[in-house]
Coordinates of C-alpha atoms in Angstrom, one line a residue:
A1 CA -25.1 -303.3 17.6
A2 CA -26.0 -299.9 19.0
A3 CA -28.3 -299.8 22.0
P4 CA -31.8 -298.3 21.4
N5 CA -30.9 -295.3 23.6
S6 CA -27.5 -294.7 22.1
P7 CA -27.1 -291.0 21.1
L8 CA -25.2 -292.1 18.0
L9 CA -28.1 -294.3 16.9
R10 CA -30.6 -291.6 17.5
H11 CA -28.5 -289.1 15.5
A12 CA -28.3 -291.6 12.6
V13 CA -32.1 -292.0 12.6
R14 CA -32.5 -288.2 12.6
L15 CA -30.0 -287.7 9.9
C16 CA -31.6 -290.3 7.6
A17 CA -35.1 -288.8 8.2
A18 CA -33.9 -285.3 7.4
I19 CA -31.9 -286.3 4.3
G20 CA -34.8 -288.4 3.1
A21 CA -37.2 -285.4 3.4
A22 CA -34.6 -283.2 1.6
L23 CA -34.4 -285.5 -1.3
V24 CA -38.2 -285.5 -1.6
L25 CA -38.3 -281.7 -1.5
G26 CA -35.6 -281.5 -4.1
H27 CA -37.8 -283.3 -6.6
V28 CA -41.1 -281.6 -5.9
L29 CA -40.0 -277.9 -5.6
P30 CA -41.3 -275.8 -8.5
Y31 CA -38.1 -273.9 -9.1
E32 CA -34.8 -275.2 -10.5
A33 CA -33.3 -276.1 -7.1
H34 CA -30.0 -277.6 -6.5
G35 CA -31.4 -280.4 -4.4
Y36 CA -28.0 -281.5 -3.2
W37 CA -27.6 -278.0 -1.5
I38 CA -30.4 -278.9 0.9
V39 CA -28.9 -282.3 1.6
L40 CA -25.4 -280.7 2.0
T41 CA -26.8 -278.2 4.5
I42 CA -28.4 -281.0 6.6
A43 CA -25.2 -283.0 6.5
L44 CA -23.1 -280.0 7.7
V45 CA -25.6 -278.6 10.1
L46 CA -27.3 -281.5 11.9
R47 CA -25.4 -282.6 14.9
P48 CA -26.2 -284.9 17.9
N49 CA -26.5 -281.9 20.2
F50 CA -29.5 -279.5 19.7
S51 CA -27.5 -276.4 20.7
I52 CA -24.7 -277.2 18.3
T53 CA -27.2 -277.8 15.4
Q54 CA -28.9 -274.5 16.2
Q55 CA -25.6 -272.6 16.2
R56 CA -24.4 -274.2 13.0
Q57 CA -27.7 -273.5 11.3
K58 CA -27.3 -269.8 12.2
D59 CA -23.6 -269.8 11.1
R60 CA -24.4 -271.4 7.7
L61 CA -27.3 -269.1 6.9
L62 CA -25.4 -265.9 7.8
G63 CA -22.3 -267.3 6.1
N64 CA -24.3 -267.9 2.9
L65 CA -25.9 -264.5 3.0
A66 CA -22.4 -262.9 3.4
G67 CA -21.1 -265.1 0.6
C68 CA -23.8 -264.0 -1.8
V69 CA -23.1 -260.3 -1.0
L70 CA -19.4 -260.8 -1.6
A71 CA -19.9 -262.8 -4.8
A72 CA -22.4 -260.2 -6.1
A73 CA -20.0 -257.3 -5.3
L74 CA -17.1 -259.1 -7.1
L75 CA -19.2 -260.0 -10.2
A76 CA -20.6 -256.5 -10.5
T77 CA -17.1 -255.3 -11.4
Q78 CA -17.0 -257.7 -14.3
P79 CA -13.5 -259.0 -13.5
P80 CA -11.5 -261.2 -15.9
A81 CA -11.6 -265.0 -15.5
V82 CA -8.1 -265.1 -14.0
L83 CA -9.2 -262.8 -11.2
L84 CA -12.2 -265.0 -10.5
L85 CA -9.9 -268.0 -10.3
A86 CA -7.6 -266.2 -7.9
A87 CA -10.7 -265.3 -5.7
I88 CA -11.7 -269.0 -5.7
F89 CA -8.2 -269.9 -4.6
V90 CA -8.3 -267.4 -1.7
A91 CA -11.8 -268.5 -0.7
N92 CA -10.8 -272.2 -0.8
T93 CA -7.9 -271.3 1.6
V94 CA -10.2 -269.5 4.0
A95 CA -12.7 -272.3 3.9
H96 CA -10.2 -274.9 4.9
A97 CA -8.4 -272.7 7.5
F98 CA -11.5 -271.9 9.5
V99 CA -13.5 -275.2 9.1
T100 CA -12.8 -276.2 12.8
L101 CA -12.5 -272.7 14.2
R102 CA -15.2 -270.4 12.7
Y103 CA -17.7 -272.3 10.7
R104 CA -19.4 -269.1 9.6
Y105 CA -16.3 -268.0 7.7
T106 CA -16.1 -271.4 6.1
A107 CA -19.7 -271.2 5.0
T108 CA -19.1 -267.7 3.6
A109 CA -16.0 -268.8 1.6
G110 CA -17.8 -272.0 0.4
C111 CA -20.7 -269.9 -0.9
V112 CA -18.3 -267.6 -2.8
I113 CA -16.6 -270.6 -4.4
V114 CA -19.8 -272.2 -5.6
L115 CA -21.3 -268.9 -7.0
L116 CA -18.1 -268.0 -8.8
Q117 CA -17.8 -271.5 -10.3
I118 CA -21.4 -271.3 -11.5
H119 CA -20.7 -267.9 -13.1
L120 CA -17.6 -269.3 -14.9
T121 CA -19.4 -272.3 -16.3
G122 CA -22.4 -270.3 -17.3
S123 CA -24.8 -272.9 -15.9
A124 CA -27.1 -270.3 -14.3
T125 CA -27.4 -266.6 -13.9
G126 CA -26.0 -265.1 -10.7
E127 CA -29.3 -263.8 -9.3
V128 CA -31.0 -267.2 -9.7
A129 CA -28.1 -269.1 -8.2
M130 CA -27.9 -266.8 -5.2
A131 CA -31.6 -267.0 -4.5
A132 CA -31.6 -270.8 -4.8
R133 CA -28.5 -271.0 -2.5
V134 CA -30.2 -268.9 0.2
F135 CA -33.5 -270.7 -0.1
D136 CA -32.0 -274.2 -0.1
T137 CA -29.9 -273.2 3.0
V138 CA -33.0 -272.0 4.8
L139 CA -34.8 -275.3 3.9
G140 CA -31.9 -277.5 5.0
G141 CA -31.5 -275.6 8.2
G142 CA -35.2 -275.8 9.0
L143 CA -35.2 -279.5 8.4
S144 CA -32.2 -279.9 10.6
I145 CA -33.9 -278.1 13.5
A146 CA -37.1 -280.1 13.0
A147 CA -35.1 -283.4 13.0
S148 CA -33.4 -282.4 16.2
H149 CA -36.8 -283.0 18.0
L150 CA -37.0 -286.5 16.6
L151 CA -35.7 -289.0 19.2
P152 CA -33.8 -286.0 20.9
S153 CA -30.7 -286.5 23.0
W154 CA -31.0 -283.6 25.4
E155 CA -28.0 -282.6 27.5
R156 CA -29.8 -283.3 30.7
Y157 CA -29.7 -287.1 30.0
A158 CA -25.9 -287.0 30.2
M159 CA -25.7 -284.9 33.4
P160 CA -25.7 -287.7 36.0
A161 CA -22.7 -289.4 34.3
L162 CA -20.9 -286.1 33.9
L163 CA -21.5 -285.3 37.6
R164 CA -20.3 -288.7 38.7
G165 CA -17.2 -288.3 36.4
L166 CA -16.4 -285.0 38.0
L167 CA -16.6 -286.4 41.5
D168 CA -14.5 -289.4 40.6
A169 CA -11.9 -287.1 39.0
A170 CA -12.0 -284.8 42.0
G171 CA -11.3 -287.7 44.4
A172 CA -8.3 -288.8 42.3
H173 CA -7.0 -285.2 42.2
A174 CA -7.4 -284.7 45.9
R175 CA -5.6 -288.0 46.7
A176 CA -2.7 -287.1 44.4
T177 CA -2.5 -283.6 45.9
L178 CA -2.7 -284.6 49.5
A179 CA -0.6 -287.7 49.2
E180 CA 2.4 -288.0 51.6
P181 CA 4.9 -288.2 50.1
A182 CA 3.8 -286.4 47.0
C183 CA 4.3 -287.8 43.5
E184 CA 4.6 -285.1 40.8
L185 CA 3.6 -287.4 37.9
D186 CA 0.5 -288.7 39.7
Y187 CA -0.5 -285.2 40.5
R188 CA -0.1 -283.9 37.0
L189 CA -2.1 -286.8 35.5
A190 CA -4.9 -286.4 38.1
R191 CA -5.0 -282.7 37.6
K192 CA -5.4 -283.1 33.8
R193 CA -8.2 -285.7 34.2
Y194 CA -10.0 -283.4 36.7
H195 CA -9.7 -280.4 34.4
D196 CA -11.2 -282.4 31.5
A197 CA -14.1 -283.5 33.7
V198 CA -14.9 -279.9 34.8
V199 CA -14.7 -278.7 31.2
A200 CA -17.0 -281.5 30.0
L201 CA -19.6 -280.6 32.7
A202 CA -19.3 -276.9 32.0
G203 CA -19.7 -277.5 28.2
A204 CA -22.8 -279.7 28.7
F205 CA -24.3 -277.1 31.0
E206 CA -23.7 -274.3 28.4
R207 CA -25.3 -276.4 25.7
M208 CA -28.3 -277.2 27.9
L209 CA -28.9 -273.5 28.3
A210 CA -29.4 -273.2 24.5
E211 CA -32.0 -276.0 24.5
P212 CA -35.8 -275.4 25.0
P213 CA -36.6 -274.2 28.6
D214 CA -38.7 -277.3 29.3
Q215 CA -35.7 -279.5 28.8
Q216 CA -33.5 -277.6 31.3
R217 CA -33.0 -278.9 34.8
A218 CA -31.6 -277.4 38.0
V219 CA -30.0 -274.4 36.2
A220 CA -28.9 -272.4 39.3
A221 CA -27.8 -275.5 41.2
L222 CA -25.9 -276.8 38.3
E223 CA -24.2 -273.5 37.7
R224 CA -23.1 -273.4 41.3
Y225 CA -21.8 -277.0 41.0
V226 CA -19.6 -276.0 38.0
A227 CA -18.3 -273.0 39.9
L228 CA -17.5 -275.3 42.8
G229 CA -15.7 -277.6 40.5
Y230 CA -13.4 -274.9 39.3
L231 CA -13.0 -273.6 42.9
L232 CA -11.9 -277.0 44.2
G233 CA -9.5 -277.4 41.4
T234 CA -8.0 -274.0 42.1
Q235 CA -7.6 -274.8 45.8
L236 CA -5.9 -278.1 45.1
V237 CA -3.4 -276.4 42.7
A238 CA -2.7 -273.7 45.3
L239 CA -2.0 -276.4 47.9
H240 CA 0.3 -278.2 45.6
M241 CA 2.3 -275.0 44.9
L242 CA 2.4 -274.3 48.6
R243 CA 3.8 -277.7 49.3
L244 CA 6.2 -277.5 46.4
H245 CA 7.8 -274.1 47.4
R246 CA 7.3 -273.9 51.2
G247 CA 6.9 -277.5 52.3
S248 CA 10.2 -277.3 54.2
E249 CA 8.7 -274.7 56.5
F250 CA 5.8 -276.9 57.7
E251 CA 5.5 -278.1 61.3
A252 CA 6.1 -281.7 62.2
D253 CA 2.4 -282.4 62.3
A254 CA 1.8 -281.3 58.7
P255 CA 1.7 -285.0 57.4
E256 CA -1.1 -285.7 59.9
R257 CA -3.0 -282.7 58.8
L258 CA -2.7 -283.8 55.2
R259 CA -3.9 -287.3 56.0
A260 CA -6.9 -286.1 58.0
S261 CA -7.9 -283.7 55.3
A262 CA -7.5 -286.4 52.6
A263 CA -9.9 -288.6 54.6
A264 CA -12.4 -285.9 55.0
V265 CA -12.4 -284.8 51.4
A266 CA -12.6 -288.5 50.2
A267 CA -15.6 -289.0 52.5
S268 CA -17.4 -285.9 51.2
L269 CA -16.8 -286.8 47.6
A270 CA -17.8 -290.4 48.1
A271 CA -21.1 -289.2 49.7
A272 CA -21.7 -286.8 46.8
A273 CA -21.1 -289.6 44.3
H274 CA -23.5 -291.9 46.2
A275 CA -26.2 -289.2 46.1
I276 CA -25.8 -288.8 42.3
D277 CA -25.4 -292.5 41.7
P278 CA -26.8 -294.9 44.3
A279 CA -24.6 -297.6 42.9
A280 CA -21.5 -295.8 44.2
A281 CA -19.9 -297.0 47.4
V282 CA -21.3 -295.5 50.6
P283 CA -18.6 -293.7 52.7
E284 CA -18.0 -295.2 56.2
A285 CA -18.2 -291.8 58.0
L286 CA -19.1 -288.3 57.0
P287 CA -17.0 -285.3 57.8
P288 CA -18.6 -282.3 59.7
P289 CA -20.6 -279.8 57.6
A290 CA -18.6 -277.0 55.8
S291 CA -19.7 -274.4 58.4
A292 CA -18.0 -276.4 61.2
L293 CA -14.6 -275.7 59.6
A294 CA -14.8 -271.9 60.3
D295 CA -13.0 -272.3 63.7
T296 CA -10.1 -273.8 61.9
L297 CA -9.5 -270.6 60.0
A298 CA -9.5 -268.5 63.1
D299 CA -7.2 -270.7 65.2
D300 CA -5.1 -268.1 67.2
A301 CA -2.7 -270.8 68.3
L302 CA -1.2 -270.9 64.8
P303 CA 1.8 -268.7 63.7
G304 CA 1.5 -265.4 61.9
D305 CA -0.7 -264.8 58.8
W306 CA 2.0 -265.6 56.2
H307 CA 3.6 -268.4 58.0
A308 CA 3.6 -271.6 55.9
E309 CA 1.8 -273.6 58.6
R310 CA -1.1 -271.1 58.8
L311 CA -1.3 -271.0 55.0
L312 CA -1.4 -274.8 55.0
V313 CA -4.2 -275.0 57.5
R314 CA -6.3 -272.3 55.7
R315 CA -5.8 -274.1 52.4
L316 CA -6.8 -277.5 53.8
A317 CA -9.9 -276.0 55.4
L318 CA -11.0 -274.3 52.2
I319 CA -10.5 -277.6 50.3
R320 CA -12.6 -279.5 52.9
A321 CA -15.3 -276.7 52.7
S322 CA -15.5 -276.9 48.9
A323 CA -15.7 -280.7 49.0
G324 CA -18.4 -280.4 51.7
E325 CA -20.5 -278.1 49.6
L326 CA -20.1 -280.4 46.6
R327 CA -21.6 -283.1 48.9
E328 CA -24.5 -280.9 50.0
R329 CA -25.3 -279.7 46.4
A330 CA -25.1 -283.3 45.1
V331 CA -28.1 -284.2 47.3
L332 CA -30.1 -281.4 45.6
L333 CA -29.0 -282.3 42.1
A334 CA -29.9 -285.9 42.6
A335 CA -33.6 -284.8 42.8
A336 CA -33.5 -282.8 39.6
G337 CA -35.3 -285.4 37.5
W338 CA -32.8 -285.6 34.7
N339 CA -34.7 -288.3 32.8
H340 CA -38.2 -287.0 33.4
A341 CA -40.1 -285.6 30.4
Q342 CA -41.4 -282.7 32.5
M343 CA -39.9 -281.3 35.6
P344 CA -42.2 -282.0 38.7
P345 CA -43.4 -278.8 40.3
H346 CA -41.8 -279.6 43.7
R347 CA -38.4 -279.8 42.0
Q348 CA -38.6 -276.4 40.3
R349 CA -37.1 -274.8 43.4
L350 CA -33.7 -276.0 42.1
N351 CA -33.9 -273.4 39.4
Y352 CA -33.7 -270.5 41.9

């Protein structure tokens, strides 16, 4: 059985409530409504995420308006039935081609199909069918948005798990990149997992920005965290390419540098994970703050600027600095109040 707080269960309750209200409306409306159009709009628009529901409502409304205009323009020319059948075939192709790419185009094509079929069967005049189509779409979209506030699953509820997932994936990516000797398969798998984790966090953050302002948390801090996630991934990929193409030019102490950096990065990420999720393991020792790594970048004892050893040291320092900032930002994000109904005033500074 689904847990009471399960997003899927909440969505099922919202969907049932919205469709039930649509069926009641379909029976009590004073005009000859196609009640199933309201239900169909809800089934196609209402999604577990508020932002996606809002976007699909907009796409469906604009798509139906465009479909009414196209159908009216086509019918105004009084074409033969064979031309209308050809138009339905083309619209059906467009509807299926864009269903997962541009829902607005699918809604436009679907509206054209329905209106042309109604015209061919003679079940209603074009003007009445178009007006009913738009009105039912507006009703269905309004019910979908209203239902989104029933047992809502705001994006902020998932943020702690996504942040922890990002840090776990970052740790695996760093271990695979800094491993000595390196394993290409482990690196590729870890890089893919890390990329998926960053994209998941970035997507949730983008969807949160489309939600009501009182449901948003730590916007500026979270934006910086997503940027740091991409930055750390870029630094790790750059280090991998450096080792792959110029590893033979490294000095004898390069393996020791890699091991020391791996330990420092692991400690920073473990501390960040513990700040986000107190159940995570506590690191045994913390590395120095990110600012303490500046002297490593200015070490005059290293070879010239483009020597492989200097590039290695710089890259390792940047990776350690990025991991250190992730640790420092995690402490701030841990106080964001992800599960609070209202953001406490002393936590609003995180939105700066």
